Each structure stands twice: as structure tokens, then as C-alpha cells.
PDB file of C-alpha atoms in Angstrom:
ATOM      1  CA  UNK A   1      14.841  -7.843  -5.974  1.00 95.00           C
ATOM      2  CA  UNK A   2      13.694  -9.863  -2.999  1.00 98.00           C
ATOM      3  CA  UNK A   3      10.148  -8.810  -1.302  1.00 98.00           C
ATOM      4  CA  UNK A   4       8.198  -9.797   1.090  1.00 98.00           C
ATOM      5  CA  UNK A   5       5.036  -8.536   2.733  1.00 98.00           C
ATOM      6  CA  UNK A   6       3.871  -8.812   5.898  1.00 98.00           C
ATOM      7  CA  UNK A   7      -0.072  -8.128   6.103  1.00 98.00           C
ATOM      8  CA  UNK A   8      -2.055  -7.115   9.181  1.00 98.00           C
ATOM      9  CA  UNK A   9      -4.819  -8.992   8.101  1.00 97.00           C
ATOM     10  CA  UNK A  10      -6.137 -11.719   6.772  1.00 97.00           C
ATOM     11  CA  UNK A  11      -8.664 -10.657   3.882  1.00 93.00           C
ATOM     12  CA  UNK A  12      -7.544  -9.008   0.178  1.00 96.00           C
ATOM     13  CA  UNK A  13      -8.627  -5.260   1.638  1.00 96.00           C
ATOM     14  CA  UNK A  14      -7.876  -1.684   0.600  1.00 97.00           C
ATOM     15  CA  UNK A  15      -4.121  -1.895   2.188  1.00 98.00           C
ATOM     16  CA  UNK A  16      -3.644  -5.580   0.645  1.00 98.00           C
ATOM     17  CA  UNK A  17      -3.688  -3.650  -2.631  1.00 98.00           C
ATOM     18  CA  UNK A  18      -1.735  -0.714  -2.220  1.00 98.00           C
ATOM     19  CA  UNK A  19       0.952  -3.231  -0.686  1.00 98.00           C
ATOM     20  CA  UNK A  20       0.792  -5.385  -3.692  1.00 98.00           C
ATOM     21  CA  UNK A  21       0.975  -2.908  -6.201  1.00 98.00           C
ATOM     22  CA  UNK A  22       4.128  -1.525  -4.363  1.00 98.00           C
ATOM     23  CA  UNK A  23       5.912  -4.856  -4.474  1.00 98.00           C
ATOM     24  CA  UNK A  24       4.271  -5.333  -8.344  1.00 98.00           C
ATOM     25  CA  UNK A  25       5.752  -2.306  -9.740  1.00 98.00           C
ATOM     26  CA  UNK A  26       9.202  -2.691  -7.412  1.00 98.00           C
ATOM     27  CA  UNK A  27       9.065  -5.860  -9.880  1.00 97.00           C
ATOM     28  CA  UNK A  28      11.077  -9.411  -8.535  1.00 97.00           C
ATOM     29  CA  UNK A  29      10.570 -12.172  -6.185  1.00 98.00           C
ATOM     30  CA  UNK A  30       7.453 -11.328  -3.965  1.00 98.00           C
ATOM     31  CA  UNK A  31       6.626 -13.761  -0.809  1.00 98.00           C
ATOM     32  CA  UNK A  32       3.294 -12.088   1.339  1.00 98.00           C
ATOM     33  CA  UNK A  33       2.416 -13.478   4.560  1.00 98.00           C
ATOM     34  CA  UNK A  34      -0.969 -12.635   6.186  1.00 98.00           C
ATOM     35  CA  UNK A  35      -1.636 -12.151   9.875  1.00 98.00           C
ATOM     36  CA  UNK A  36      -3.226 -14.090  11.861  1.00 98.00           C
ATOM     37  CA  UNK A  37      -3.711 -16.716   9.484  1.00 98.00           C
ATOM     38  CA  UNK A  38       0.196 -17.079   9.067  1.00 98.00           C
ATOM     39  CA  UNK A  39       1.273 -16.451  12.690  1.00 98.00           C
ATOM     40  CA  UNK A  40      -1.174 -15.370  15.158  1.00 97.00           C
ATOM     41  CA  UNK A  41       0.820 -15.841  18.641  1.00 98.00           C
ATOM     42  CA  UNK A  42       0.992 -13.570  21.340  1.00 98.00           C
ATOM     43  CA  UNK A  43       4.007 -12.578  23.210  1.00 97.00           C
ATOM     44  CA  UNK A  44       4.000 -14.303  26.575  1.00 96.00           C
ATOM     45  CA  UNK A  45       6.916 -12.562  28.233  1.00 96.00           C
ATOM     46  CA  UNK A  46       9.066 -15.322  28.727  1.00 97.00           C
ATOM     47  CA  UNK A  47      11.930 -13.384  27.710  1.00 97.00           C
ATOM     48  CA  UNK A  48      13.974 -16.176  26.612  1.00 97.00           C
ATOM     49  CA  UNK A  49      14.931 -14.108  23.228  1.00 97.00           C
ATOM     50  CA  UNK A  50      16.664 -11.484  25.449  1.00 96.00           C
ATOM     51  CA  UNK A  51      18.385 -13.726  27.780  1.00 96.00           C
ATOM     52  CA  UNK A  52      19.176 -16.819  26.045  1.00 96.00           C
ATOM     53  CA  UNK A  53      18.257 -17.422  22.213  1.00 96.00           C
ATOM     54  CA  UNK A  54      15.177 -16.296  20.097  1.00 96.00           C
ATOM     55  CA  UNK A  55      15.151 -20.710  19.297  1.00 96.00           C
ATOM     56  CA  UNK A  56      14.023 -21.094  22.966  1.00 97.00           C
ATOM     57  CA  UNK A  57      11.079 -19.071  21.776  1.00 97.00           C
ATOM     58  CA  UNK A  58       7.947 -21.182  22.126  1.00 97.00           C
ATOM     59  CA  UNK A  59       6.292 -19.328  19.549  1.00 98.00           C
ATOM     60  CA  UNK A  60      10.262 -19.559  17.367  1.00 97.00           C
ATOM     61  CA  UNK A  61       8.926 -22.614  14.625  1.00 97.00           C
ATOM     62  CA  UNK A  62       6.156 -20.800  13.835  1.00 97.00           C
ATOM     63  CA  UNK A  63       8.069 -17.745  12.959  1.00 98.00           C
ATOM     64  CA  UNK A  64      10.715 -19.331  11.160  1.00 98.00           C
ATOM     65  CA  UNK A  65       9.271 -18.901   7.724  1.00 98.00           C
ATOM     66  CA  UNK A  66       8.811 -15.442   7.817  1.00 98.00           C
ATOM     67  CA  UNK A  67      12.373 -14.661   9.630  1.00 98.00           C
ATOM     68  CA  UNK A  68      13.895 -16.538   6.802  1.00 98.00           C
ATOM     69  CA  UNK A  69      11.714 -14.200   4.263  1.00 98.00           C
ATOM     70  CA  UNK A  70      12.783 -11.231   6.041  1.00 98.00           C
ATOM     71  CA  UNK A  71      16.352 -12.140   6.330  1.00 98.00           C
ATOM     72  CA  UNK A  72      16.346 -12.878   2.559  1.00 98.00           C
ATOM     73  CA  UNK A  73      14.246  -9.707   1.200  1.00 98.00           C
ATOM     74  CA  UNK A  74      15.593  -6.675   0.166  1.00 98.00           C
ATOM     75  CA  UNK A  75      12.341  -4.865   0.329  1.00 98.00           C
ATOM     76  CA  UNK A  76       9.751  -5.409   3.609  1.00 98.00           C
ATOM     77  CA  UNK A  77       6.733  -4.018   3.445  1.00 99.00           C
ATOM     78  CA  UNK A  78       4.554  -3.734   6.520  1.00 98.00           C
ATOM     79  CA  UNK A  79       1.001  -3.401   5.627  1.00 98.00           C
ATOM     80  CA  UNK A  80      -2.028  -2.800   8.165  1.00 98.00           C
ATOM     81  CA  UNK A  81      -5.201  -0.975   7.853  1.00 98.00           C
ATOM     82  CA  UNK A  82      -6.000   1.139  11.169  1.00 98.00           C
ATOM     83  CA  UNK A  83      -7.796  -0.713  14.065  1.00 98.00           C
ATOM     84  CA  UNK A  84      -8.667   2.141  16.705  1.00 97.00           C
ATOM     85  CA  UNK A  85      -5.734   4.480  15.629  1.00 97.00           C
ATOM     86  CA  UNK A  86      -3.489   1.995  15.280  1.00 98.00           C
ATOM     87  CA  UNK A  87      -1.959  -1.244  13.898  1.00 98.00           C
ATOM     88  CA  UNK A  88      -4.382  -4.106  14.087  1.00 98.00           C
ATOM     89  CA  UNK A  89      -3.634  -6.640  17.565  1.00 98.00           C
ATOM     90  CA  UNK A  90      -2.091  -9.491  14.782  1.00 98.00           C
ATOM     91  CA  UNK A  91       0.539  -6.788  13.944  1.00 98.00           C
ATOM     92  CA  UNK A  92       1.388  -5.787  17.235  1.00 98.00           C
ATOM     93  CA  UNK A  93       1.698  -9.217  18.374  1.00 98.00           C
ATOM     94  CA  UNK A  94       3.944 -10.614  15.523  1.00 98.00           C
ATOM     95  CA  UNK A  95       6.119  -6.946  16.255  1.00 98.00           C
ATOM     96  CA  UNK A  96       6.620  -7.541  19.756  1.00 98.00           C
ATOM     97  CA  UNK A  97       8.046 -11.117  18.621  1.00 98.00           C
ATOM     98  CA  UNK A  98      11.278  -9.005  17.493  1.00 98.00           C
ATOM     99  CA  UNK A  99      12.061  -6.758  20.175  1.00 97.00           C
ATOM    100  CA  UNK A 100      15.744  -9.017  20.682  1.00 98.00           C
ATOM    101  CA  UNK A 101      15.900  -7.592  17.098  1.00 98.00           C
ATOM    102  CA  UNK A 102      15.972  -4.007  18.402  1.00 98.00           C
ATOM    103  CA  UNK A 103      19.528  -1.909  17.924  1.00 97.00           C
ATOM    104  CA  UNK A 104      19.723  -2.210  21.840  1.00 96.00           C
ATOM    105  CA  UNK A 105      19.959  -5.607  22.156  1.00 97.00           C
ATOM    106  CA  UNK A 106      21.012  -7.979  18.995  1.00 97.00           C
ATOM    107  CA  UNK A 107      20.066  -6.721  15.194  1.00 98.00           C
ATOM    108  CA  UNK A 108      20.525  -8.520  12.251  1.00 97.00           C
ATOM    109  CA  UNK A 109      22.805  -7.361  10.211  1.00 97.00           C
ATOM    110  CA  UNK A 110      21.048  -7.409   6.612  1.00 97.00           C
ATOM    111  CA  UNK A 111      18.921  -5.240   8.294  1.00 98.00           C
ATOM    112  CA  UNK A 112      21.415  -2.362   7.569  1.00 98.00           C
ATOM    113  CA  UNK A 113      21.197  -3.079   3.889  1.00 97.00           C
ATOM    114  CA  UNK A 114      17.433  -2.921   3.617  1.00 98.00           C
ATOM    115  CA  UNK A 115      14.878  -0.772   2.631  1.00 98.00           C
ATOM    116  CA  UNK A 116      11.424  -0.990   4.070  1.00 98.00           C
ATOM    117  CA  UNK A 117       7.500   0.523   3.328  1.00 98.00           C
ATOM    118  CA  UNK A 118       4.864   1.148   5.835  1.00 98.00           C
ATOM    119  CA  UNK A 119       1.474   1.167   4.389  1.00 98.00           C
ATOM    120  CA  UNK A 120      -2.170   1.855   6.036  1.00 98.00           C
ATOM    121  CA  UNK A 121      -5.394   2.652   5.230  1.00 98.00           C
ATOM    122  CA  UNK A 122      -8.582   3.719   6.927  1.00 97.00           C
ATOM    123  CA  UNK A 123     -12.274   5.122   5.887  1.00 95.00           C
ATOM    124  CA  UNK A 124     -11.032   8.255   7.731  1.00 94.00           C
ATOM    125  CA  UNK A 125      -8.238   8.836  10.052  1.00 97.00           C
ATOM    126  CA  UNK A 126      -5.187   7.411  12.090  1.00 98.00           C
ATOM    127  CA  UNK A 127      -2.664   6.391   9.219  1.00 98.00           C
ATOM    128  CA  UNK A 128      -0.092   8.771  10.555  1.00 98.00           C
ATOM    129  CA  UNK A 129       0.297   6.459  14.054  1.00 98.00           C
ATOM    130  CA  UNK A 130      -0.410   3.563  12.458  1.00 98.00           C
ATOM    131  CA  UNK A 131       2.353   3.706  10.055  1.00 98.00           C
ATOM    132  CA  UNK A 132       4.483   5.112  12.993  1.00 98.00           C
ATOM    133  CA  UNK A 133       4.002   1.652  15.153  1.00 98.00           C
ATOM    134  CA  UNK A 134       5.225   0.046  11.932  1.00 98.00           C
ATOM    135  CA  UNK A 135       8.282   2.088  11.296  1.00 98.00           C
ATOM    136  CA  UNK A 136       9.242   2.369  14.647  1.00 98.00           C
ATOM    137  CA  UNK A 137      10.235  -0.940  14.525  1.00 98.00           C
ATOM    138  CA  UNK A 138      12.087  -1.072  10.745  1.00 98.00           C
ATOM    139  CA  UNK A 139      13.859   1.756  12.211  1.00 98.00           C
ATOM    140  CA  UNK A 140      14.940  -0.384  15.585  1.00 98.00           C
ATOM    141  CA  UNK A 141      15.722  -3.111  13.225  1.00 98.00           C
ATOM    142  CA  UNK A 142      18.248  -1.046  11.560  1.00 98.00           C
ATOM    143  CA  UNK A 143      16.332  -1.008   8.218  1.00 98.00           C
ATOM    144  CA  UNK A 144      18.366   1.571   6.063  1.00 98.00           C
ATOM    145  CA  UNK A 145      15.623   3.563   4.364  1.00 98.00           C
ATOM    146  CA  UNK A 146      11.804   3.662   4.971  1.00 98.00           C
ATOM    147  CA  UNK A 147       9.207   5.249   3.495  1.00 98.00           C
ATOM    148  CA  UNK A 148       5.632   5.668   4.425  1.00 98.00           C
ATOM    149  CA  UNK A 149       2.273   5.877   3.027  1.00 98.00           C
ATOM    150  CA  UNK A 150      -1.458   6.239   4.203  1.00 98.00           C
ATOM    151  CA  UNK A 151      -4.758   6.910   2.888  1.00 98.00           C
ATOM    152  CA  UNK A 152      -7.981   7.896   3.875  1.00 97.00           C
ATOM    153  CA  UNK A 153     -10.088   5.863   1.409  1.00 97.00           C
ATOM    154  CA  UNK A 154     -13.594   6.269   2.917  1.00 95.00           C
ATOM    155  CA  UNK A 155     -14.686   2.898   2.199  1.00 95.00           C
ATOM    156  CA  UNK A 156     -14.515  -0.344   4.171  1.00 91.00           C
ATOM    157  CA  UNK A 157     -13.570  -2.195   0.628  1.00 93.00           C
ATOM    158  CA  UNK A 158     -11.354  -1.938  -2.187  1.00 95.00           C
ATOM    159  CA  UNK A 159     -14.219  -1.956  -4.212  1.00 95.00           C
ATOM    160  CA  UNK A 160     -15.745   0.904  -2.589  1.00 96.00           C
ATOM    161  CA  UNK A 161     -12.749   3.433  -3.043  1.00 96.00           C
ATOM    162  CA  UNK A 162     -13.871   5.960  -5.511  1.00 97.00           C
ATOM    163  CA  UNK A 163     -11.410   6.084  -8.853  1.00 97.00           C
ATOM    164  CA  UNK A 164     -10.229   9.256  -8.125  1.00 97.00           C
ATOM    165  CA  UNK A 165      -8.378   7.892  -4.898  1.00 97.00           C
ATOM    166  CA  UNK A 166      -7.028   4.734  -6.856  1.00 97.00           C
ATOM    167  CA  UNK A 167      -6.015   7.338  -9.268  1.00 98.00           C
ATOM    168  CA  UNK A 168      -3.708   8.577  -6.763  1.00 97.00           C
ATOM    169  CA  UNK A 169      -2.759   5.638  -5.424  1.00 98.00           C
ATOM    170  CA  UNK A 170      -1.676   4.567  -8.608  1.00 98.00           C
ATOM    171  CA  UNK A 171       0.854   7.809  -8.830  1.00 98.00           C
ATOM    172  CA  UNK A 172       1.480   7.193  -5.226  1.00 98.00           C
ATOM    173  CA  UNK A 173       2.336   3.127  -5.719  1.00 98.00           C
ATOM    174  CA  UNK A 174       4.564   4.408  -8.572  1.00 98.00           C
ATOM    175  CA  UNK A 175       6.397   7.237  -6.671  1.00 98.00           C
ATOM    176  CA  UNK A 176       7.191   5.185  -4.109  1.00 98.00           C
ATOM    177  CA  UNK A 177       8.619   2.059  -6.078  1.00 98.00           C
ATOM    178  CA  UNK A 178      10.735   4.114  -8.427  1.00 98.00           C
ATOM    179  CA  UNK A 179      12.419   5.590  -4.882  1.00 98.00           C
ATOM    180  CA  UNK A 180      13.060   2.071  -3.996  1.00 98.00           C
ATOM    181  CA  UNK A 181      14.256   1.041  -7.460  1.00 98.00           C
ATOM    182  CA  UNK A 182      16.922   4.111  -7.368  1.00 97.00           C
ATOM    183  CA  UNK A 183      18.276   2.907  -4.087  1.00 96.00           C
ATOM    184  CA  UNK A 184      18.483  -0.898  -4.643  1.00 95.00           C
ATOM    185  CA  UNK A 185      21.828  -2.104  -4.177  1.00 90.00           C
ATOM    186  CA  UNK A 186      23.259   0.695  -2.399  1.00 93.00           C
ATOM    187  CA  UNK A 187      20.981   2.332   0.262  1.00 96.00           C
ATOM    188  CA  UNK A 188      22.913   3.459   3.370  1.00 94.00           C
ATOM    189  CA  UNK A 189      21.392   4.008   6.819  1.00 97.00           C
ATOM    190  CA  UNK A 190      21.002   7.370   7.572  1.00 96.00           C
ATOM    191  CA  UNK A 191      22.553  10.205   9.711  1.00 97.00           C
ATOM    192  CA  UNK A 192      19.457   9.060  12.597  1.00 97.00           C
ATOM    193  CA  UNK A 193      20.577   5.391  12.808  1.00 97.00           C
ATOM    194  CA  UNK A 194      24.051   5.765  12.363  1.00 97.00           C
ATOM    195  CA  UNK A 195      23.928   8.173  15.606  1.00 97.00           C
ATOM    196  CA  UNK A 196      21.134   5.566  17.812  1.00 97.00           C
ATOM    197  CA  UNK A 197      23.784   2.697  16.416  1.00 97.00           C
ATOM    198  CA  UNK A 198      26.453   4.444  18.103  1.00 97.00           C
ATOM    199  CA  UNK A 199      24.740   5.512  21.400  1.00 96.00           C
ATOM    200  CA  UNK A 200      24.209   1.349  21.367  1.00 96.00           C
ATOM    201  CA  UNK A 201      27.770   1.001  20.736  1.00 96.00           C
ATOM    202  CA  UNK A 202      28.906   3.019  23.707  1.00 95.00           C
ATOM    203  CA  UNK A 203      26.474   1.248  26.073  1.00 94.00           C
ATOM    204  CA  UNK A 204      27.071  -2.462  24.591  1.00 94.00           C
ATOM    205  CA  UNK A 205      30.901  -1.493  25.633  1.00 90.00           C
ATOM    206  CA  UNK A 206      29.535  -1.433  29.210  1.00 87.00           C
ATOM    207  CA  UNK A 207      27.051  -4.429  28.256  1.00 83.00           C
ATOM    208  CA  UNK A 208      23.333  -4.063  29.184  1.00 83.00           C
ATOM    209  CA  UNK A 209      23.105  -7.983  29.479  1.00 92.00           C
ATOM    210  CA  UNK A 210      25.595 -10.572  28.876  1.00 94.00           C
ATOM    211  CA  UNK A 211      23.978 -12.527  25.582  1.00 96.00           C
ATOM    212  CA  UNK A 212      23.608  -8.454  23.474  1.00 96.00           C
ATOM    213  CA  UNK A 213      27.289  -7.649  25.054  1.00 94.00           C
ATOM    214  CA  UNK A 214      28.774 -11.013  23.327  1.00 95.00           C
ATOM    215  CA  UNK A 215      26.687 -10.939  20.325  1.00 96.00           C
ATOM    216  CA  UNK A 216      27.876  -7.200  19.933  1.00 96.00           C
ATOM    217  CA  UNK A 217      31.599  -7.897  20.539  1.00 95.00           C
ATOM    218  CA  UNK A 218      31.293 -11.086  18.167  1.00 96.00           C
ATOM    219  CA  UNK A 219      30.236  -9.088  15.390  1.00 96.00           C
ATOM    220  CA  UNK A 220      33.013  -6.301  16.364  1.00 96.00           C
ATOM    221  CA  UNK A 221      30.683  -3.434  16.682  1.00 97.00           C
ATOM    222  CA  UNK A 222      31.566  -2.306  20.067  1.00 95.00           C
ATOM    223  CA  UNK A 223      34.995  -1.999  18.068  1.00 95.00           C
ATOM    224  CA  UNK A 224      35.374   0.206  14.683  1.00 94.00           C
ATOM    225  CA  UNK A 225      33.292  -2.399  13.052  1.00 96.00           C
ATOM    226  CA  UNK A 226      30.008  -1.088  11.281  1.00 97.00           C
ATOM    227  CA  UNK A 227      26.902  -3.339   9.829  1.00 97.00           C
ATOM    228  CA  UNK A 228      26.405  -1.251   7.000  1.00 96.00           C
ATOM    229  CA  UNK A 229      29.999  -1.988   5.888  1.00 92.00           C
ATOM    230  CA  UNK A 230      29.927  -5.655   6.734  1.00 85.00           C
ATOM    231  CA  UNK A 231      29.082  -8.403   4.336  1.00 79.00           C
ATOM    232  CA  UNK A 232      25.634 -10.351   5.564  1.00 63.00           C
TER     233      UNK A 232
END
């Protein structure tokens, strides 16, 4: 199995580890990227990615590594501890570098095929929203099946969580990668994206703007043509 990791972060913390014993006990090819040190742009608006191609990005060659890692993984896992309740800003920006990857405008279809993991930490609270801005956008991606995961570890270091909570991170990690493990090869959006994917469909028949409308006709989706039945 193919895995990447995205972190929100640059240093080894508390949700570096959870994330990498996910993607250790999933077991395969593991590439991990680290924000900002990896890509650290922000969004400036130009909306080039919506109206023309993502390449006209100016931000696009930095990004290519980590597209190609996405495109290629069978696993993502998103990983950020809580800043104020809520992904850290390096997260957010690289996120808001795929809104033409949304289901309303042009998704990749591998994307369908996917599974993905949101994980976040904190010394006390806000794992529920943060993992939310993550999944939010698996889920616009299309990504089939994602599961989520956050801890208060009331410490500001790995080495300060107590071994009772890595004890249960260690049941959690496991829990989590055997789920992944049972649906490798054949997960299968569910009944939620299937029905968003074919609100899209109906309004892509329309067209919302010319470059989604011909990307969505070329692929044969605003036919009887599905992404989680193509081949990507």
C-alpha cells in the first residue's frame, strides 16, 4: 500500500507520531511531507485553477511533489495538532490550494478509490473541528472512506504524554489501521458522496463554469459514467 502524510507542522510532535504509527502499522510505501517546510504558500486568489488550469498556478511547481504523492497513495493521512481550535495556518493554506479539486468543480478521479485519516492532537481541546477542517476536504475530494482521530494529550511534547495515553493510542493506531487494511483494494464511496456526486452531476449538466462543465463531460460523468467505477 501507497501512503503518504501530509503534516501540519514542521517539528516530530505528539500528532507526528500518532500519524506515523498509523502509516507504520498500515505497513507499505510511506512518503511524509511537512508543512511549511515543504510548501508554505498562501493562496492569493488568482483563481486561475478554477478558470483555466491548476499549471497556471504560481504556487503549481511547488506543489507538484506532493500532488504526485497524493495521486499515487492509497492511504492520505492529514495530520495537524490544534492551533486556536483549529488546523494550524500551513494546513489551511496548502487546503485552500485544492479547492478546483472540490466535487463541484473538477475531482480527481483516484480520489474515489481512496481512503483517508484525519489526525489531531492538543493539551486539551478542539480535535473535533480540527479534524473536521481536514475531512471536510477528503470528503470534497471524493476520498471514499475516512476516519478520524483526536486526542487530548495534555502535554506540549511527545515526551510529555503520560503512558497511559500512548497506551491507548497504541490500541487506537491499531484499530484504525486494521480498518484500513480490511478495506484496501475495494473501498467504495459511501451513500453521502454518491448523493453530493450526483447533486454535482445535475448542476455540471447545466455547467457552473465552462473549464468544470468540459472536464465533467470529458470524463462522462454528467452521463451514466461514475468515478468509482472508472479505471484511474
Amino acid at each position: 500500500m501507497k501512503i503518504v502524510i501530509i503534516n501540519g507542522q514542521n517539528h516530530k510532535g505528539s500528532t507526528y507520531q500518532i500519524a506515523r504509527q498509523v502509516a507504520d502499522k498500515v505497513g507499505g510505501e510511506i512518503k511524509e511531507f511537512f508543512l511549511p517546510k515543504d510548501f508554505g504558500e498562501f493562496c492569493c486568489g488568482c483563481c486561475n485553477c478554477f478558470n483555466k488550469s491548476e499549471e497556471l498556478c504560481p504556487h503549481h511547481n511547488k506543489l507538484v511533489p506532493i500532488i504526485q504523492a497524493i495521486d499515487q497513495a492509497d492511504l492520505i493521512i492529514l495530520a495537524s495538532p490544534v492551533y486556536v481550535y483549529h488546523v494550524t495556518g500551513s494546513m489551511k493554506a496548502f487546503l485552500d490550494h485544492f479547492g478546483y479539486r472540490w466535487m463541484v468543480h473538477s475531482p480527481e478521479i483516484s480520489m474515489f478509490k481512496k481512503q483517508g485519516v484525519v489526525i489531531s492532537t492538543a493539551a486539551g481541546a478542539g480535535m473535533k473541528s480540527t479534524n473536521k477542517d481536514m475531512a471536510d476536504s477528503l470528503f470534497f475530494w471524493g476520498v471514499a472512506k475516512t476516519y478520524k482521530y483526536g486526542l487530548a494529550v495534555a502535554a506540549t511534547s511527545w515526551n510529555g504524554v503520560s503512558a497511559k495515553k500512548k497506551a491507548s493510542v497504541e490500541r487506537a493506531t491499531s484499530a484504525i489501521a486494521k480498518k484500513v487494511l480490511r478495506k484496501a483494494d475495494k473501498v467504495k464511496p459511501g451513500l453521502k458522496t454518491k448523493a453530493f456526486f450526483f447533486i454535482m452531476h445535475l448542476l455540471q449538466k447545466k455547467g457552473l463554469n465552462p473549464k468544470d462543465k468540459e472536464y465533467w463531460h470529458a470524463q462522462g460523468w454528467t452521463g451514466k459514467v461514475r468515478p468509482w467505477k472508472q479505471n484511474s
